[in-house]
Short mmCIF file of C-alpha atoms in Angstrom, two decimals:
data_model
loop_
_atom_site.label_atom_id
_atom_site.label_comp_id
_atom_site.label_asym_id
_atom_site.label_seq_id
_atom_site.Cartn_x
_atom_site.Cartn_y
_atom_site.Cartn_z
CA MET A 1 171.85 -51.02 216.97
CA ASP A 2 172.80 -47.10 215.07
CA SER A 3 176.89 -48.05 214.15
CA THR A 4 177.67 -44.38 215.37
CA ALA A 5 176.99 -46.25 219.04
CA PHE A 6 180.18 -46.32 218.85
CA ASP A 7 181.78 -43.19 217.64
CA LEU A 8 183.51 -40.23 219.77
CA PRO A 9 182.67 -37.15 218.49
CA GLY A 10 185.62 -34.57 218.72
CA ILE A 11 188.62 -37.46 218.45
CA ASP A 12 191.54 -36.51 216.55
CA LEU A 13 192.47 -39.17 214.24
CA SER A 14 196.26 -39.15 213.52
CA TRP A 15 195.48 -41.67 210.35
CA CYS A 16 196.79 -39.96 207.50
CA PRO A 17 194.07 -39.87 204.12
CA GLY A 18 193.09 -41.95 202.01
CA CYS A 19 194.68 -44.75 204.94
CA GLY A 20 193.37 -47.68 204.34
CA ASP A 21 191.67 -48.39 208.13
CA PHE A 22 189.23 -45.23 208.06
CA LYS A 23 187.06 -47.79 206.09
CA ILE A 24 188.13 -50.47 208.57
CA LEU A 25 187.11 -48.59 211.34
CA ASP A 26 183.36 -48.15 209.73
CA SER A 27 183.20 -51.75 208.99
CA ILE A 28 183.52 -52.07 212.31
CA LYS A 29 181.27 -50.41 213.71
CA LYS A 30 178.11 -50.97 211.10
CA ALA A 31 179.43 -54.92 211.76
CA LEU A 32 179.39 -55.13 215.85
CA ALA A 33 175.92 -52.77 215.01
CA GLU A 34 174.27 -54.84 212.95
CA LEU A 35 175.20 -57.76 215.66
CA GLY A 36 173.03 -56.03 218.02
CA LEU A 37 176.02 -55.44 220.20
CA GLY A 38 176.46 -52.60 222.15
CA PRO A 39 179.81 -50.39 223.39
CA LEU A 40 179.30 -52.35 226.52
CA ASP A 41 179.35 -55.93 225.25
CA VAL A 42 183.04 -55.38 223.09
CA VAL A 43 186.18 -54.84 224.00
CA MET A 44 188.88 -53.73 221.85
CA VAL A 45 192.48 -54.74 222.17
CA SER A 46 195.49 -53.64 220.83
CA GLY A 47 199.11 -52.99 221.45
CA ILE A 48 201.12 -50.58 218.88
CA GLY A 49 201.45 -49.13 216.10
CA GLN A 50 198.48 -47.58 213.15
CA ALA A 51 196.25 -50.18 213.17
CA ALA A 52 196.77 -50.80 216.99
CA LYS A 53 195.45 -47.12 217.39
CA THR A 54 191.89 -48.54 216.05
CA PRO A 55 190.39 -48.70 219.76
CA HIS A 56 191.06 -45.44 220.68
CA TYR A 57 188.67 -43.94 217.98
CA MET A 58 185.51 -46.00 219.07
CA LYS A 59 182.99 -45.93 222.16
CA ALA A 60 183.80 -49.31 223.11
CA HIS A 61 185.32 -50.85 226.35
CA PHE A 62 189.06 -51.33 225.07
CA PHE A 63 192.63 -52.25 226.64
CA ASN A 64 195.93 -50.70 224.49
CA GLY A 65 198.97 -53.18 226.06
CA LEU A 66 202.37 -53.27 225.31
CA HIS A 67 203.69 -54.07 221.20
CA GLY A 68 202.01 -57.26 220.31
CA ARG A 69 200.86 -58.73 223.37
CA ALA A 70 197.03 -57.82 222.26
CA LEU A 71 196.07 -61.21 221.89
CA SER A 72 197.30 -62.65 225.43
CA ASN A 73 194.90 -59.67 226.88
CA ALA A 74 192.41 -60.61 224.68
CA THR A 75 192.53 -63.74 225.84
CA ALA A 76 192.53 -62.88 229.05
CA ILE A 77 190.19 -60.73 229.45
CA LYS A 78 187.21 -63.62 227.75
CA ALA A 79 188.23 -65.83 229.76
CA ALA A 80 187.75 -63.58 233.16
CA ASN A 81 183.99 -62.88 231.29
CA PRO A 82 183.28 -65.00 228.59
CA ALA A 83 180.05 -62.99 228.17
CA LEU A 84 181.91 -60.28 226.39
CA GLU A 85 182.60 -60.06 222.92
CA VAL A 86 186.67 -60.11 223.25
CA ILE A 87 188.33 -58.32 219.75
CA ALA A 88 192.21 -57.38 219.08
CA VAL A 89 193.44 -55.76 216.94
CA GLY A 90 196.64 -55.00 215.25
CA GLY A 91 198.38 -54.85 212.53
CA ASP A 92 200.61 -57.44 210.17
CA GLY A 93 203.89 -56.13 211.99
CA ASP A 94 202.54 -55.48 215.22
CA MET A 95 200.68 -59.50 215.51
CA TYR A 96 202.77 -61.60 212.74
CA GLY A 97 206.53 -59.12 214.35
CA GLU A 98 205.96 -58.72 217.18
CA GLY A 99 203.38 -60.55 218.97
CA GLY A 100 204.55 -64.07 216.24
CA ASN A 101 204.29 -66.22 219.57
CA HIS A 102 201.07 -65.46 220.91
CA PHE A 103 199.84 -65.61 217.62
CA THR A 104 201.04 -69.12 217.15
CA HIS A 105 200.29 -70.15 220.41
CA THR A 106 196.75 -68.47 220.98
CA ILE A 107 195.76 -69.64 217.71
CA ARG A 108 196.41 -73.42 219.91
CA ARG A 109 193.89 -72.25 222.74
CA ASN A 110 191.50 -71.75 220.43
CA PRO A 111 189.43 -68.80 222.79
CA GLY A 112 186.50 -67.09 221.74
CA ILE A 113 188.24 -63.94 220.27
CA THR A 114 188.09 -62.40 217.12
CA ASN A 115 191.17 -61.30 215.37
CA LEU A 116 191.88 -58.45 213.31
CA VAL A 117 195.18 -57.45 211.60
CA PHE A 118 195.86 -54.70 208.79
CA ASN A 119 197.53 -55.96 206.86
CA ASN A 120 199.45 -53.09 204.50
CA MET A 121 202.84 -54.98 204.30
CA VAL A 122 204.70 -52.29 205.94
CA TYR A 123 205.85 -50.99 209.56
CA GLY A 124 203.30 -47.34 209.00
CA LEU A 125 204.19 -45.75 212.84
CA THR A 126 207.31 -46.04 212.45
CA LYS A 127 208.36 -44.63 209.16
CA GLY A 128 207.58 -47.41 206.78
CA GLN A 129 209.70 -50.43 207.63
CA ALA A 130 209.96 -53.81 206.50
CA SER A 131 207.30 -55.51 207.97
CA PRO A 132 207.10 -59.56 208.21
CA THR A 133 204.07 -59.69 205.05
CA SER A 134 206.91 -57.91 203.15
CA PRO A 135 207.33 -58.92 199.49
CA ARG A 136 210.75 -59.69 197.82
CA GLY A 137 211.94 -56.83 196.65
CA PHE A 138 210.10 -54.65 198.80
CA ARG A 139 212.00 -51.81 198.74
CA THR A 140 212.21 -49.10 201.43
CA SER A 141 214.89 -46.42 203.52
CA VAL A 142 215.97 -49.32 205.63
CA GLN A 143 215.90 -51.74 202.81
CA VAL A 144 217.78 -50.49 200.84
CA ASP A 145 218.30 -52.94 197.86
CA GLY A 146 215.25 -54.79 198.68
CA VAL A 147 214.13 -57.29 201.55
CA HIS A 148 215.31 -60.50 201.40
CA ALA A 149 212.74 -62.80 203.18
CA GLN A 150 210.42 -65.30 202.44
CA PRO A 151 207.30 -63.59 203.66
CA PHE A 152 205.50 -64.98 206.79
CA ASN A 153 202.30 -66.28 205.51
CA PRO A 154 199.37 -65.80 208.11
CA LEU A 155 197.17 -67.43 206.33
CA ALA A 156 198.77 -70.94 206.33
CA ALA A 157 200.27 -70.59 209.42
CA ALA A 158 196.49 -69.67 210.97
CA LEU A 159 195.84 -72.95 209.65
CA VAL A 160 198.90 -75.05 210.51
CA GLN A 161 198.43 -74.49 214.46
CA GLY A 162 194.42 -75.22 213.91
CA ALA A 163 193.08 -72.40 213.73
CA THR A 164 189.56 -72.97 213.36
CA PHE A 165 188.21 -69.81 211.01
CA VAL A 166 189.82 -68.12 208.88
CA ALA A 167 189.17 -65.31 206.55
CA ARG A 168 190.83 -62.21 203.85
CA ALA A 169 188.98 -59.07 202.92
CA PHE A 170 189.96 -55.69 201.50
CA ALA A 171 189.77 -52.51 203.26
CA GLY A 172 188.67 -51.12 199.78
CA ASN A 173 185.95 -53.52 199.59
CA GLY A 174 184.01 -52.47 203.08
CA ASP A 175 180.38 -54.33 202.80
CA GLN A 176 182.11 -57.42 202.67
CA THR A 177 185.27 -55.99 205.53
CA LYS A 178 182.06 -55.58 207.41
CA GLU A 179 180.24 -59.18 206.25
CA ILE A 180 182.99 -60.77 206.88
CA ILE A 181 183.08 -59.41 210.40
CA LYS A 182 180.09 -59.96 211.07
CA ARG A 183 180.65 -64.29 210.37
CA ALA A 184 184.60 -64.22 212.38
CA VAL A 185 181.93 -62.24 215.78
CA ARG A 186 179.61 -64.91 215.24
CA HIS A 187 182.56 -68.33 214.89
CA LYS A 188 182.14 -70.24 218.24
CA GLY A 189 186.07 -70.04 218.35
CA TYR A 190 189.48 -68.06 217.32
CA ALA A 191 189.03 -66.35 214.11
CA LEU A 192 191.39 -64.81 211.74
CA VAL A 193 190.88 -61.88 209.50
CA ASP A 194 193.93 -60.71 207.60
CA ILE A 195 192.72 -56.85 206.23
CA PHE A 196 194.85 -56.43 203.58
CA GLN A 197 195.16 -51.93 203.65
CA PRO A 198 196.92 -49.94 201.87
CA CYS A 199 199.24 -47.42 203.17
CA VAL A 200 199.10 -44.48 201.57
CA SER A 201 201.87 -43.04 202.47
CA PHE A 202 205.00 -45.78 203.48
CA ASN A 203 204.09 -48.62 200.72
CA SER A 204 203.90 -47.25 197.08
CA VAL A 205 203.16 -50.75 195.01
CA ASN A 206 200.48 -52.48 197.43
CA THR A 207 198.21 -49.33 196.22
CA TYR A 208 193.90 -49.61 196.41
CA LYS A 209 194.40 -50.28 192.54
CA TRP A 210 196.93 -52.90 193.26
CA PHE A 211 194.65 -55.02 196.07
CA MET A 212 191.96 -54.48 192.85
CA ASP A 213 193.80 -55.93 190.54
CA ASN A 214 195.03 -58.51 192.30
CA THR A 215 191.81 -59.94 194.55
CA TYR A 216 189.03 -61.85 193.86
CA THR A 217 185.68 -63.00 195.67
CA LEU A 218 185.91 -66.98 196.41
CA GLU A 219 182.13 -67.97 195.47
CA GLY A 220 181.48 -71.73 195.87
CA HIS A 221 183.77 -72.29 198.47
CA GLU A 222 183.85 -75.53 200.84
CA GLU A 223 184.89 -73.73 204.00
CA GLU A 224 185.29 -76.90 205.69
CA ASP A 225 187.75 -77.89 203.10
CA PHE A 226 190.64 -77.72 204.62
CA GLY A 227 192.87 -78.91 201.50
CA LYS A 228 191.00 -76.10 199.90
CA ALA A 229 191.80 -73.64 201.95
CA MET A 230 195.06 -74.41 202.49
CA GLU A 231 195.80 -74.57 198.84
CA LEU A 232 194.25 -71.01 198.64
CA ALA A 233 196.62 -69.58 201.65
CA LEU A 234 199.42 -70.83 199.79
CA LEU A 235 199.59 -68.73 197.46
CA GLN A 236 202.47 -66.82 196.22
CA GLU A 237 201.19 -64.92 193.75
CA GLY A 238 198.37 -62.89 192.77
CA PRO A 239 195.00 -62.84 192.10
CA PHE A 240 194.56 -63.58 195.87
CA PRO A 241 190.84 -65.17 197.11
CA LEU A 242 188.60 -62.62 199.66
CA GLY A 243 185.93 -64.08 201.38
CA VAL A 244 186.16 -67.35 204.20
CA LEU A 245 188.76 -69.92 203.57
CA TYR A 246 188.42 -72.06 206.52
CA ARG A 247 186.05 -72.86 209.05
CA LYS A 248 185.32 -75.22 211.72
CA GLU A 249 182.59 -75.70 214.05
CA GLY A 250 183.06 -77.51 217.43
CA VAL A 251 186.44 -77.26 219.23
CA PRO A 252 186.66 -76.64 222.42
CA LEU A 253 187.26 -73.41 223.92
CA PHE A 254 189.79 -71.91 226.10
CA GLU A 255 187.64 -70.68 228.13
CA GLU A 256 185.72 -73.51 228.60
CA THR A 257 188.24 -76.21 229.82
CA LEU A 258 189.30 -74.14 232.70
CA ALA A 259 189.26 -75.07 236.19
CA ALA A 260 187.78 -71.89 237.32
CA TYR A 261 184.27 -72.64 235.16
CA ARG A 262 183.96 -76.53 235.64
CA LYS A 263 181.06 -75.77 239.12
CA ASP A 264 180.59 -72.11 238.47
CA ASP A 265 179.45 -70.78 235.12
CA ARG A 266 179.59 -67.35 236.64
CA PRO A 267 182.23 -65.13 235.15
CA LEU A 268 184.90 -64.53 237.44
CA PHE A 269 184.55 -60.47 237.73
CA ARG A 270 181.23 -61.36 239.83
CA ARG A 271 182.45 -64.37 242.23
CA GLU A 272 184.19 -63.01 245.26
CA ALA A 273 187.17 -62.65 245.93
CA PRO A 274 188.45 -65.61 248.23
CA ARG A 275 190.49 -63.39 250.36
CA LYS A 276 190.84 -65.69 252.72
CA ALA A 277 192.43 -68.25 250.80
CA VAL A 278 194.88 -65.53 249.40
CA LYS A 279 195.56 -64.51 253.10
CA GLU A 280 197.28 -67.89 253.26
CA LEU A 281 198.62 -68.07 250.68
CA LEU A 282 200.70 -65.24 251.08
CA ALA A 283 201.18 -65.89 255.07
CA SER A 284 202.83 -69.17 253.60
CA MET A 285 205.46 -67.08 250.94
CA ALA A 286 206.20 -64.80 253.88
CA GLY A 287 207.93 -68.35 255.80
#
């Protein structure tokens, strides 16, 4: 499969020139193509934000919902048709802020979905307010004295909630990001990839150079070592590790535990609707 199979010719991308989202989009397309997947195999799910526009810019099934709700919609889509590769994409504000509650509880359920978070440490769509991952002291037009709150730590939070695949990538390293995404998609269970992504318009601190100077690639890391993964995730200052911090296999999937699949493994959309039961239910509700 060629990655151009996911191209949408003639579209107008609204991202700023130099935005890290372009590189992530390219990495996603290449990863899916190298996995032998085509547009009909994939569902891209998003909420609101610049990163959440990603599904608009590639050929695949997609569902664009409310702010912060991508993970719940992605879980439902996977439950309805486990044969699909479901990828929830969004920014740090959308996923960790508005969607923070959904982030936590989706991890607990362990659906077989991939969660890509474009983490530029700022709200780009609404002109540069601090996001949950903005570092202390970060100044914006709203936080004129600098951010006072402790930044949200997505990797540590995911590990604590039982995530079975936790990784970090950097948009500027396209090949490495592609390989991490491939592993996340292949993983059987919820997979988080937090992707450092420079916002060239509203974050003059965390630039491409800053990320290159403050990251390194994990080598010789034992991915099943939870304690070591947590130690790496809790780093407050760089350099920050890039790669798969933690991986655990064999945890039951959310969709596998559903009563609907105990006696019948056909996807829900291939089954005949129980019209008689629905009519009886509606009649009983009508009194």
